[in-house]
Amino acid sequence: MDNNKSLDYLFKPKSIALIGAAHSEEKLGGVILKNLLKFRGRVYPINPKYGELMGLKSYGSMRDIPEAVDLTIVMRPASEVPEILNGLAGKSKSVIIAASGFAEIGQTGLQEEVKKIGEDIGVRILGPNCMGLYNPYHNLDTFFLPYERLKRPKKGNVSVVSQSGAILSCLLSAVRETNAGVSKAIGYGNAVDIDELDIYEYFAGDKNTDVVISYIESLGDGRKFIEKAKMLSAKKSLLILKAGKGASGQAAAFSHTGRLAGKYEVFHSILKQFGIRETADFDELIDAVKALSYQRPAGGNRVCIITNGGGSGVLAADECVIQGLEVAKLPDDKAEKLRRVFPYFYGVNNPIDLTAQVKDEDYITALNELKDDYDGFVIIALPNVMGITERLADMIKTVRPDIDKPMVFHIPRNGVAKKLISSLEKIKIPVYPSPERSVRGLKALLE
């Protein structure tokens, strides 16, 4: 069976068994069962103590359920997992093992036993020591975190793959806050079988995924990683955040997932050599995700900054230099034309300074005049002045079809600007809380 077909049983199952189901959310098996109640397929709780759980018939063992299932979730202690797996032969096509207590605490023998059993009975294994997966397009949520503690993002075009369950939950919260949406999310933990390479291959063919976030602590086969990452990058926007950059981080990575982190310098240089994007930190990752989930990358490096605050424009220009973007001089003929239509005290350079006496339509005038001269635009609208209103979003929406270039905004997030920010993001214009972050967002669209 090919990789994508086998992972369909994980991401798009028609039937699920939950071994270790519980009647209450005080237990993780109860949290998972409640999350599975929205699943459109068949759910079989397995717990011999109960005849019914959360309105579903409960079964004593896998032998008692009336069919072989696509996915089995095992929420039992690590010591019980080998025996449970042996009982899944012919009864399940894929397995999620959520429990910890394997190689990450030195129990490598137990983990190897799990791996061998999976190979012998022909099932794909996610985990152990993993958070599971989330596919809103399939109403599938196997996380052991209640919705009240981790509000899931809406449907969208961002897929998230993470070794760490904690980082996965943080990434999902951050994606939700950017008003972007998720296609799929998966935490693969110790990767006894399914690892980032399998998931990259699967996401490369996923029609609902345009952007892939990948949090990595350690790698198995470095050569295969580069091969799969290059393949995925050719089809989707892949953003990698690598942990374990120093000796302490590498040791922490091993204690977390039981996989060696390797030398970061080698990893970094190889990514750079093959043009695979790596983000420096969590914030840079999320800023890039926001931009890429809203707009298509376009390439180029010529940037025009349009601002109503001189200092903010300078900060944006400085960040452009840091990011390797060119704040190119306005063409002489265009500058002359803008000087004729703008008040004499506007600064017609790059950045264009519309001053505190700005009007909404001034941004549109500048954009229309310069749309063919730059690869992307950073627009800074400081809303404390009377000339910035909610109408600016409507004006941008009107001209957007004719200005098909990457465009980001910096607008401070205060009460006055809340509706303007919301209106811009509804038309897929990302808004950032600082000039520097807006530039970094644009950078992601120009790479």
Tab-separated table of C-alpha atoms in Angstrom:
chain	number	residue	atom	x	y	z
A	1	MET	CA	0.000	0.000	0.000
A	2	ASP	CA	1.412	3.419	-0.923
A	3	ASN	CA	2.105	6.089	1.683
A	4	ASN	CA	-0.760	8.440	0.797
A	5	LYS	CA	-3.345	5.664	0.751
A	6	SER	CA	-2.185	4.403	4.142
A	7	LEU	CA	-2.306	7.921	5.614
A	8	ASP	CA	-5.832	8.392	4.281
A	9	TYR	CA	-6.876	5.898	6.956
A	10	LEU	CA	-5.438	8.328	9.512
A	11	PHE	CA	-6.667	11.634	8.109
A	12	LYS	CA	-9.918	10.461	6.496
A	13	PRO	CA	-11.111	7.370	8.367
A	14	LYS	CA	-14.627	6.037	8.000
A	15	SER	CA	-14.528	4.197	11.318
A	16	ILE	CA	-12.623	4.699	14.580
A	17	ALA	CA	-12.080	2.593	17.695
A	18	LEU	CA	-10.956	4.250	20.938
A	19	ILE	CA	-9.230	1.880	23.359
A	20	GLY	CA	-9.292	3.471	26.794
A	21	ALA	CA	-12.478	5.464	26.266
A	22	ALA	CA	-13.815	7.040	29.447
A	23	HIS	CA	-17.127	8.423	30.673
A	24	SER	CA	-15.713	11.730	31.926
A	25	GLU	CA	-13.464	14.499	30.652
A	26	GLU	CA	-11.511	14.105	33.871
A	27	LYS	CA	-9.720	11.349	31.945
A	28	LEU	CA	-7.976	11.851	28.609
A	29	GLY	CA	-9.942	8.976	27.107
A	30	GLY	CA	-13.095	10.929	27.898
A	31	VAL	CA	-11.755	14.102	26.285
A	32	ILE	CA	-10.915	12.235	23.087
A	33	LEU	CA	-14.307	10.520	23.015
A	34	LYS	CA	-16.124	13.829	23.383
A	35	ASN	CA	-14.045	15.302	20.542
A	36	LEU	CA	-14.959	12.288	18.391
A	37	LEU	CA	-18.700	12.839	18.846
A	38	LYS	CA	-18.617	15.320	15.940
A	39	PHE	CA	-17.008	12.751	13.640
A	40	ARG	CA	-19.308	11.758	10.766
A	41	GLY	CA	-18.210	8.120	10.664
A	42	ARG	CA	-18.627	5.218	13.064
A	43	VAL	CA	-17.065	5.419	16.543
A	44	TYR	CA	-16.496	2.388	18.769
A	45	PRO	CA	-15.551	3.147	22.401
A	46	ILE	CA	-13.607	0.250	23.957
A	47	ASN	CA	-13.911	-0.119	27.728
A	48	PRO	CA	-15.110	-3.362	29.362
A	49	LYS	CA	-16.383	-1.482	32.428
A	50	TYR	CA	-19.227	0.234	30.579
A	51	GLY	CA	-22.096	-0.726	28.298
A	52	GLU	CA	-22.496	2.836	27.055
A	53	LEU	CA	-20.260	5.927	26.965
A	54	MET	CA	-21.480	9.412	26.026
A	55	GLY	CA	-24.477	7.946	24.226
A	56	LEU	CA	-22.442	5.398	22.257
A	57	LYS	CA	-22.436	1.635	22.764
A	58	SER	CA	-19.232	0.601	24.517
A	59	TYR	CA	-17.419	-2.624	23.672
A	60	GLY	CA	-15.327	-4.895	25.852
A	61	SER	CA	-12.521	-5.405	23.355
A	62	MET	CA	-11.587	-5.006	19.698
A	63	ARG	CA	-12.840	-8.565	19.113
A	64	ASP	CA	-16.361	-7.431	19.963
A	65	ILE	CA	-16.773	-4.633	17.424
A	66	PRO	CA	-18.612	-5.603	14.215
A	67	GLU	CA	-15.970	-4.526	11.660
A	68	ALA	CA	-12.315	-3.861	11.013
A	69	VAL	CA	-11.767	-0.122	11.526
A	70	ASP	CA	-9.658	2.376	9.620
A	71	LEU	CA	-8.189	3.958	12.761
A	72	THR	CA	-7.642	2.860	16.348
A	73	ILE	CA	-6.660	5.336	19.054
A	74	VAL	CA	-4.841	3.768	21.999
A	75	MET	CA	-5.133	5.737	25.226
A	76	ARG	CA	-3.599	3.248	27.645
A	77	PRO	CA	-0.289	3.094	29.589
A	78	ALA	CA	2.868	2.312	27.626
A	79	SER	CA	3.308	-1.095	29.281
A	80	GLU	CA	-0.031	-2.292	27.842
A	81	VAL	CA	0.594	-1.114	24.285
A	82	PRO	CA	2.416	-4.195	22.860
A	83	GLU	CA	-0.374	-6.564	23.911
A	84	ILE	CA	-3.009	-4.161	22.579
A	85	LEU	CA	-1.210	-3.882	19.238
A	86	ASN	CA	-1.012	-7.648	18.867
A	87	GLY	CA	-4.793	-7.721	19.218
A	88	LEU	CA	-5.237	-5.308	16.306
A	89	ALA	CA	-4.097	-7.759	13.624
A	90	GLY	CA	-6.798	-7.745	10.968
A	91	LYS	CA	-8.908	-5.315	13.016
A	92	SER	CA	-7.348	-1.913	12.230
A	93	LYS	CA	-5.447	-0.262	9.380
A	94	SER	CA	-3.801	2.523	11.395
A	95	VAL	CA	-3.093	3.332	15.039
A	96	ILE	CA	-2.479	6.445	17.123
A	97	ILE	CA	-0.517	5.788	20.323
A	98	ALA	CA	-0.873	8.826	22.566
A	99	ALA	CA	0.916	7.443	25.636
A	100	SER	CA	4.397	8.556	26.655
A	101	GLY	CA	6.925	6.348	28.427
A	102	PHE	CA	8.920	5.047	25.470
A	103	ALA	CA	12.294	6.089	23.990
A	104	GLU	CA	11.996	9.612	25.382
A	105	ILE	CA	12.601	8.181	28.883
A	106	GLY	CA	15.064	5.538	27.773
A	107	GLN	CA	12.602	2.720	27.069
A	108	THR	CA	14.045	2.088	23.614
A	109	GLY	CA	13.391	-1.652	23.843
A	110	LEU	CA	9.680	-1.090	24.383
A	111	GLN	CA	9.551	1.328	21.467
A	112	GLU	CA	11.379	-1.105	19.173
A	113	GLU	CA	8.920	-3.822	20.184
A	114	VAL	CA	6.020	-1.556	19.216
A	115	LYS	CA	7.669	-0.821	15.876
A	116	LYS	CA	8.190	-4.511	15.108
A	117	ILE	CA	4.621	-5.442	16.008
A	118	GLY	CA	3.303	-2.694	13.733
A	119	GLU	CA	5.396	-4.022	10.854
A	120	ASP	CA	4.372	-7.619	11.545
A	121	ILE	CA	0.620	-6.935	11.601
A	122	GLY	CA	0.733	-4.378	8.776
A	123	VAL	CA	-0.602	-1.231	10.461
A	124	ARG	CA	0.727	2.327	10.264
A	125	ILE	CA	1.517	3.852	13.657
A	126	LEU	CA	1.404	7.516	14.659
A	127	GLY	CA	3.368	8.138	17.857
A	128	PRO	CA	3.935	7.057	20.506
A	129	ASN	CA	4.087	10.107	22.766
A	130	CYS	CA	1.995	12.164	20.355
A	131	MET	CA	-0.972	14.513	20.380
A	132	GLY	CA	-2.793	12.992	17.424
A	133	LEU	CA	-4.386	14.840	14.546
A	134	TYR	CA	-7.072	17.289	13.497
A	135	ASN	CA	-8.841	17.477	10.132
A	136	PRO	CA	-11.737	19.969	10.152
A	137	TYR	CA	-12.649	19.053	6.565
A	138	HIS	CA	-13.464	15.557	7.851
A	139	ASN	CA	-14.838	16.576	11.280
A	140	LEU	CA	-11.968	14.605	12.800
A	141	ASP	CA	-10.391	15.608	16.122
A	142	THR	CA	-8.329	13.025	18.025
A	143	PHE	CA	-6.621	15.506	20.367
A	144	PHE	CA	-6.678	14.813	24.093
A	145	LEU	CA	-7.161	18.531	24.805
A	146	PRO	CA	-10.708	19.841	25.357
A	147	TYR	CA	-11.969	22.554	23.030
A	148	GLU	CA	-12.313	24.959	25.973
A	149	ARG	CA	-8.545	24.693	26.580
A	150	LEU	CA	-7.533	24.737	22.911
A	151	LYS	CA	-9.982	26.454	20.600
A	152	ARG	CA	-9.512	24.926	17.174
A	153	PRO	CA	-8.931	27.158	14.143
A	154	LYS	CA	-11.537	27.297	11.382
A	155	LYS	CA	-11.134	25.428	8.098
A	156	GLY	CA	-8.416	26.893	5.917
A	157	ASN	CA	-5.311	26.263	3.838
A	158	VAL	CA	-2.577	25.881	6.497
A	159	SER	CA	-1.385	22.430	7.570
A	160	VAL	CA	0.719	21.963	10.689
A	161	VAL	CA	3.134	19.119	11.408
A	162	SER	CA	4.968	19.009	14.728
A	163	GLN	CA	7.025	16.560	16.744
A	164	SER	CA	5.899	18.326	19.903
A	165	GLY	CA	2.290	18.294	21.027
A	166	ALA	CA	2.802	21.395	23.160
A	167	ILE	CA	4.212	23.361	20.228
A	168	LEU	CA	1.432	22.018	17.999
A	169	SER	CA	-1.169	23.451	20.365
A	170	CYS	CA	0.673	26.795	20.497
A	171	LEU	CA	0.897	26.907	16.700
A	172	LEU	CA	-2.815	26.208	16.339
A	173	SER	CA	-3.666	28.964	18.808
A	174	ALA	CA	-1.408	31.387	16.936
A	175	VAL	CA	-2.878	30.454	13.546
A	176	ARG	CA	-6.351	31.017	14.960
A	177	GLU	CA	-5.348	34.454	16.258
A	178	THR	CA	-4.118	35.476	12.787
A	179	ASN	CA	-7.606	34.684	11.439
A	180	ALA	CA	-6.085	32.050	9.154
A	181	GLY	CA	-7.538	28.553	8.952
A	182	VAL	CA	-6.247	24.998	9.137
A	183	SER	CA	-6.477	22.187	6.625
A	184	LYS	CA	-4.833	19.538	8.800
A	185	ALA	CA	-2.716	19.366	11.953
A	186	ILE	CA	-0.693	16.437	13.232
A	187	GLY	CA	1.675	15.746	16.109
A	188	TYR	CA	3.846	12.713	15.408
A	189	GLY	CA	5.858	12.434	18.638
A	190	ASN	CA	8.542	9.738	18.739
A	191	ALA	CA	7.894	8.742	15.107
A	192	VAL	CA	8.276	4.998	15.527
A	193	ASP	CA	6.722	4.651	12.058
A	194	ILE	CA	5.025	7.721	10.556
A	195	ASP	CA	7.392	10.687	10.530
A	196	GLU	CA	7.689	14.114	8.933
A	197	LEU	CA	8.748	12.560	5.610
A	198	ASP	CA	5.520	10.572	5.268
A	199	ILE	CA	3.501	13.612	6.256
A	200	TYR	CA	5.325	15.915	3.808
A	201	GLU	CA	4.529	13.507	0.992
A	202	TYR	CA	0.875	13.404	2.028
A	203	PHE	CA	0.499	17.171	2.349
A	204	ALA	CA	2.136	17.703	-1.053
A	205	GLY	CA	-0.892	16.058	-2.633
A	206	ASP	CA	-3.531	17.615	-0.379
A	207	LYS	CA	-5.818	19.941	-2.347
A	208	ASN	CA	-6.825	21.874	0.787
A	209	THR	CA	-3.242	22.713	1.794
A	210	ASP	CA	-1.301	25.714	0.453
A	211	VAL	CA	1.014	26.372	3.414
A	212	VAL	CA	2.800	23.825	5.626
A	213	ILE	CA	4.286	24.650	9.033
A	214	SER	CA	6.831	22.112	10.256
A	215	TYR	CA	8.260	22.147	13.786
A	216	ILE	CA	11.239	19.792	14.008
A	217	GLU	CA	13.364	18.793	16.978
A	218	SER	CA	15.301	15.929	15.394
A	219	LEU	CA	15.618	14.007	12.153
A	220	GLY	CA	15.935	10.404	11.123
A	221	ASP	CA	17.317	10.213	7.573
A	222	GLY	CA	18.780	13.605	6.604
A	223	ARG	CA	19.063	12.831	2.885
A	224	LYS	CA	15.461	11.686	2.642
A	225	PHE	CA	14.387	14.750	4.607
A	226	ILE	CA	15.943	17.083	2.029
A	227	GLU	CA	14.402	15.072	-0.811
A	228	LYS	CA	10.888	15.240	0.663
A	229	ALA	CA	11.231	18.869	1.798
A	230	LYS	CA	12.328	19.930	-1.704
A	231	MET	CA	9.416	18.038	-3.219
A	232	LEU	CA	6.938	19.659	-0.831
A	233	SER	CA	8.448	23.147	-1.305
A	234	ALA	CA	7.934	22.849	-5.062
A	235	LYS	CA	4.185	22.410	-4.532
A	236	LYS	CA	3.371	24.268	-1.306
A	237	SER	CA	4.855	27.016	0.849
A	238	LEU	CA	6.898	25.082	3.445
A	239	LEU	CA	8.069	26.900	6.577
A	240	ILE	CA	10.384	25.094	8.995
A	241	LEU	CA	11.061	25.963	12.627
A	242	LYS	CA	13.981	23.943	14.000
A	243	ALA	CA	14.581	23.475	17.709
A	244	GLY	CA	17.688	22.018	19.323
A	245	LYS	CA	20.084	24.644	17.968
A	246	GLY	CA	22.557	24.449	20.846
A	247	ALA	CA	23.881	21.690	23.088
A	248	SER	CA	21.233	22.257	25.760
A	249	GLY	CA	18.445	22.330	23.195
A	250	GLN	CA	19.714	19.141	21.559
A	251	ALA	CA	19.749	17.352	24.908
A	252	ALA	CA	16.234	18.587	25.642
A	253	ALA	CA	15.065	17.390	22.224
A	254	PHE	CA	16.351	13.879	22.926
A	255	SER	CA	14.649	13.738	26.314
A	256	HIS	CA	11.438	14.940	24.668
A	257	THR	CA	11.110	12.536	21.735
A	258	GLY	CA	14.040	10.139	22.047
A	259	ARG	CA	15.528	11.179	18.676
A	260	LEU	CA	18.944	12.785	18.257
A	261	ALA	CA	18.789	16.416	17.139
A	262	GLY	CA	22.068	16.526	15.170
A	263	LYS	CA	24.224	19.583	14.548
A	264	TYR	CA	22.069	22.618	13.816
A	265	GLU	CA	24.710	24.368	11.705
A	266	VAL	CA	24.686	21.487	9.210
A	267	PHE	CA	20.882	21.463	9.100
A	268	HIS	CA	20.725	25.238	8.563
A	269	SER	CA	23.311	25.283	5.783
A	270	ILE	CA	21.626	22.425	3.915
A	271	LEU	CA	18.230	24.128	4.044
A	272	LYS	CA	19.790	27.316	2.722
A	273	GLN	CA	21.638	25.434	-0.024
A	274	PHE	CA	18.439	23.862	-1.335
A	275	GLY	CA	16.242	26.954	-0.942
A	276	ILE	CA	14.036	25.510	1.794
A	277	ARG	CA	12.625	28.213	4.055
A	278	GLU	CA	13.617	28.239	7.708
A	279	THR	CA	12.206	30.766	10.150
A	280	ALA	CA	14.343	32.106	12.977
A	281	ASP	CA	11.729	31.902	15.707
A	282	PHE	CA	8.066	31.334	16.535
A	283	ASP	CA	6.946	34.919	15.823
A	284	GLU	CA	8.643	35.037	12.426
A	285	LEU	CA	7.002	31.731	11.559
A	286	ILE	CA	3.514	32.963	12.417
A	287	ASP	CA	4.001	36.271	10.582
A	288	ALA	CA	5.027	34.355	7.462
A	289	VAL	CA	2.129	31.918	7.809
A	290	LYS	CA	-0.341	34.772	8.036
A	291	ALA	CA	0.936	36.370	4.834
A	292	LEU	CA	1.173	33.114	2.883
A	293	SER	CA	-2.260	31.900	3.970
A	294	TYR	CA	-3.804	35.182	2.762
A	295	GLN	CA	-1.924	35.760	-0.503
A	296	ARG	CA	0.084	33.816	-3.073
A	297	PRO	CA	3.872	34.282	-3.093
A	298	ALA	CA	5.031	36.312	-6.074
A	299	GLY	CA	8.816	36.744	-5.972
A	300	GLY	CA	10.855	39.911	-6.450
A	301	ASN	CA	12.390	42.278	-3.901
A	302	ARG	CA	11.439	45.864	-4.837
A	303	VAL	CA	9.293	47.319	-2.051
A	304	CYS	CA	7.324	50.538	-1.786
A	305	ILE	CA	6.422	51.850	1.668
A	306	ILE	CA	3.432	54.185	1.997
A	307	THR	CA	2.969	55.680	5.452
A	308	ASN	CA	1.294	58.489	7.351
A	309	GLY	CA	4.001	58.463	10.016
A	310	GLY	CA	7.597	59.249	9.118
A	311	GLY	CA	9.169	57.321	11.976
A	312	SER	CA	7.183	54.177	11.221
A	313	GLY	CA	8.268	54.429	7.606
A	314	VAL	CA	11.922	54.622	8.661
A	315	LEU	CA	11.550	51.511	10.843
A	316	ALA	CA	9.964	49.653	7.932
A	317	ALA	CA	12.749	50.759	5.588
A	318	ASP	CA	15.405	49.615	8.073
A	319	GLU	CA	13.763	46.194	8.318
A	320	CYS	CA	13.652	45.942	4.530
A	321	VAL	CA	17.437	46.337	4.487
A	322	ILE	CA	17.813	43.644	7.164
A	323	GLN	CA	15.581	41.305	5.147
A	324	GLY	CA	17.427	41.925	1.888
A	325	LEU	CA	14.579	43.867	0.274
A	326	GLU	CA	15.191	46.926	-1.886
A	327	VAL	CA	13.428	50.160	-0.946
A	328	ALA	CA	13.809	51.404	-4.497
A	329	LYS	CA	13.626	55.069	-5.475
A	330	LEU	CA	10.374	56.210	-7.085
A	331	PRO	CA	10.588	56.558	-10.879
A	332	ASP	CA	11.132	60.243	-11.677
A	333	ASP	CA	8.015	60.585	-13.822
A	334	LYS	CA	5.799	58.937	-11.201
A	335	ALA	CA	7.270	61.044	-8.409
A	336	GLU	CA	6.629	64.209	-10.400
A	337	LYS	CA	3.028	63.200	-11.056
A	338	LEU	CA	2.400	62.466	-7.371
A	339	ARG	CA	3.913	65.812	-6.382
A	340	ARG	CA	1.393	67.540	-8.627
A	341	VAL	CA	-1.625	65.825	-7.047
A	342	PHE	CA	-0.491	65.661	-3.407
A	343	PRO	CA	-0.161	68.612	-1.002
A	344	TYR	CA	3.284	70.197	-1.151
A	345	PHE	CA	4.185	68.991	2.366
A	346	TYR	CA	3.768	65.275	1.589
A	347	GLY	CA	7.083	63.441	1.296
A	348	VAL	CA	7.165	61.935	-2.193
A	349	ASN	CA	10.097	59.575	-1.776
A	350	ASN	CA	10.280	55.947	-0.704
A	351	PRO	CA	8.888	55.726	1.933
A	352	ILE	CA	6.054	57.990	0.779
A	353	ASP	CA	5.070	60.080	3.811
A	354	LEU	CA	1.434	61.180	3.673
A	355	THR	CA	1.799	62.885	7.088
A	356	ALA	CA	-0.841	63.308	9.768
A	357	GLN	CA	-3.051	65.193	7.299
A	358	VAL	CA	-3.574	62.052	5.228
A	359	LYS	CA	-6.905	61.077	3.681
A	360	ASP	CA	-7.926	57.493	2.871
A	361	GLU	CA	-7.893	58.156	-0.860
A	362	ASP	CA	-4.244	59.276	-0.771
A	363	TYR	CA	-3.163	55.652	-0.294
A	364	ILE	CA	-5.199	54.641	-3.332
A	365	THR	CA	-3.700	57.440	-5.428
A	366	ALA	CA	-0.175	56.272	-4.611
A	367	LEU	CA	-0.974	52.596	-5.163
A	368	ASN	CA	-2.612	53.191	-8.536
A	369	GLU	CA	0.326	55.263	-9.724
A	370	LEU	CA	3.039	52.835	-8.582
A	371	LYS	CA	1.392	49.422	-9.029
A	372	ASP	CA	3.613	48.466	-11.977
A	373	ASP	CA	6.892	49.693	-10.471
A	374	TYR	CA	7.195	47.545	-7.334
A	375	ASP	CA	6.946	43.892	-6.371
A	376	GLY	CA	5.189	44.510	-3.068
A	377	PHE	CA	3.749	47.215	-0.827
A	378	VAL	CA	3.991	47.931	2.897
A	379	ILE	CA	1.161	50.265	3.881
A	380	ILE	CA	1.288	51.958	7.265
A	381	ALA	CA	-1.956	53.523	8.462
A	382	LEU	CA	-1.696	55.041	11.941
A	383	PRO	CA	-5.367	55.448	12.867
A	384	ASN	CA	-5.104	58.188	15.491
A	385	VAL	CA	-5.571	60.896	12.856
A	386	MET	CA	-9.003	61.850	11.539
A	387	GLY	CA	-8.194	61.103	7.894
A	388	ILE	CA	-7.902	57.338	8.440
A	389	THR	CA	-11.365	55.751	8.446
A	390	GLU	CA	-12.982	52.376	7.918
A	391	ARG	CA	-13.595	53.384	4.275
A	392	LEU	CA	-9.952	52.627	3.510
A	393	ALA	CA	-10.688	48.879	3.482
A	394	ASP	CA	-13.521	49.361	0.975
A	395	MET	CA	-11.239	51.425	-1.241
A	396	ILE	CA	-8.532	48.751	-1.126
A	397	LYS	CA	-11.131	46.111	-2.005
A	398	THR	CA	-12.203	48.132	-5.051
A	399	VAL	CA	-8.698	48.537	-6.504
A	400	ARG	CA	-7.334	45.161	-5.431
A	401	PRO	CA	-8.195	43.352	-8.700
A	402	ASP	CA	-6.031	45.867	-10.594
A	403	ILE	CA	-3.162	45.771	-8.087
A	404	ASP	CA	-2.276	42.097	-8.018
A	405	LYS	CA	0.888	42.492	-5.955
A	406	PRO	CA	1.693	41.332	-2.417
A	407	MET	CA	0.365	43.925	0.010
A	408	VAL	CA	0.572	44.085	3.802
A	409	PHE	CA	-0.514	46.668	6.364
A	410	HIS	CA	0.831	47.891	9.659
A	411	ILE	CA	-1.957	49.262	11.845
A	412	PRO	CA	-1.577	49.497	15.637
A	413	ARG	CA	-4.241	47.367	17.279
A	414	ASN	CA	-6.267	49.869	19.259
A	415	GLY	CA	-10.000	50.343	19.584
A	416	VAL	CA	-10.237	52.911	16.800
A	417	ALA	CA	-8.709	50.558	14.241
A	418	LYS	CA	-10.434	47.310	15.197
A	419	LYS	CA	-13.082	47.408	12.469
A	420	LEU	CA	-10.613	48.601	9.812
A	421	ILE	CA	-8.253	45.718	10.615
A	422	SER	CA	-11.104	43.206	10.517
A	423	SER	CA	-12.352	44.543	7.171
A	424	LEU	CA	-8.887	44.377	5.608
A	425	GLU	CA	-8.289	40.820	6.773
A	426	LYS	CA	-11.658	39.740	5.382
A	427	ILE	CA	-10.328	40.672	1.934
A	428	LYS	CA	-7.080	38.786	2.601
A	429	ILE	CA	-4.852	41.768	3.405
A	430	PRO	CA	-2.694	40.778	6.410
A	431	VAL	CA	-2.339	43.415	9.110
A	432	TYR	CA	0.587	43.443	11.557
A	433	PRO	CA	1.069	45.307	14.854
A	434	SER	CA	4.535	46.717	14.021
A	435	PRO	CA	6.365	48.045	10.948
A	436	GLU	CA	9.051	45.384	11.262
A	437	ARG	CA	6.601	42.496	11.386
A	438	SER	CA	4.730	43.821	8.368
A	439	VAL	CA	7.994	43.821	6.410
A	440	ARG	CA	8.774	40.268	7.526
A	441	GLY	CA	5.309	39.214	6.393
A	442	LEU	CA	5.906	40.774	2.986
A	443	LYS	CA	9.312	39.110	2.799
A	444	ALA	CA	7.608	35.704	2.986
A	445	LEU	CA	5.531	36.624	-0.068
A	446	LEU	CA	8.549	37.787	-2.062
A	447	GLU	CA	10.798	34.746	-1.502
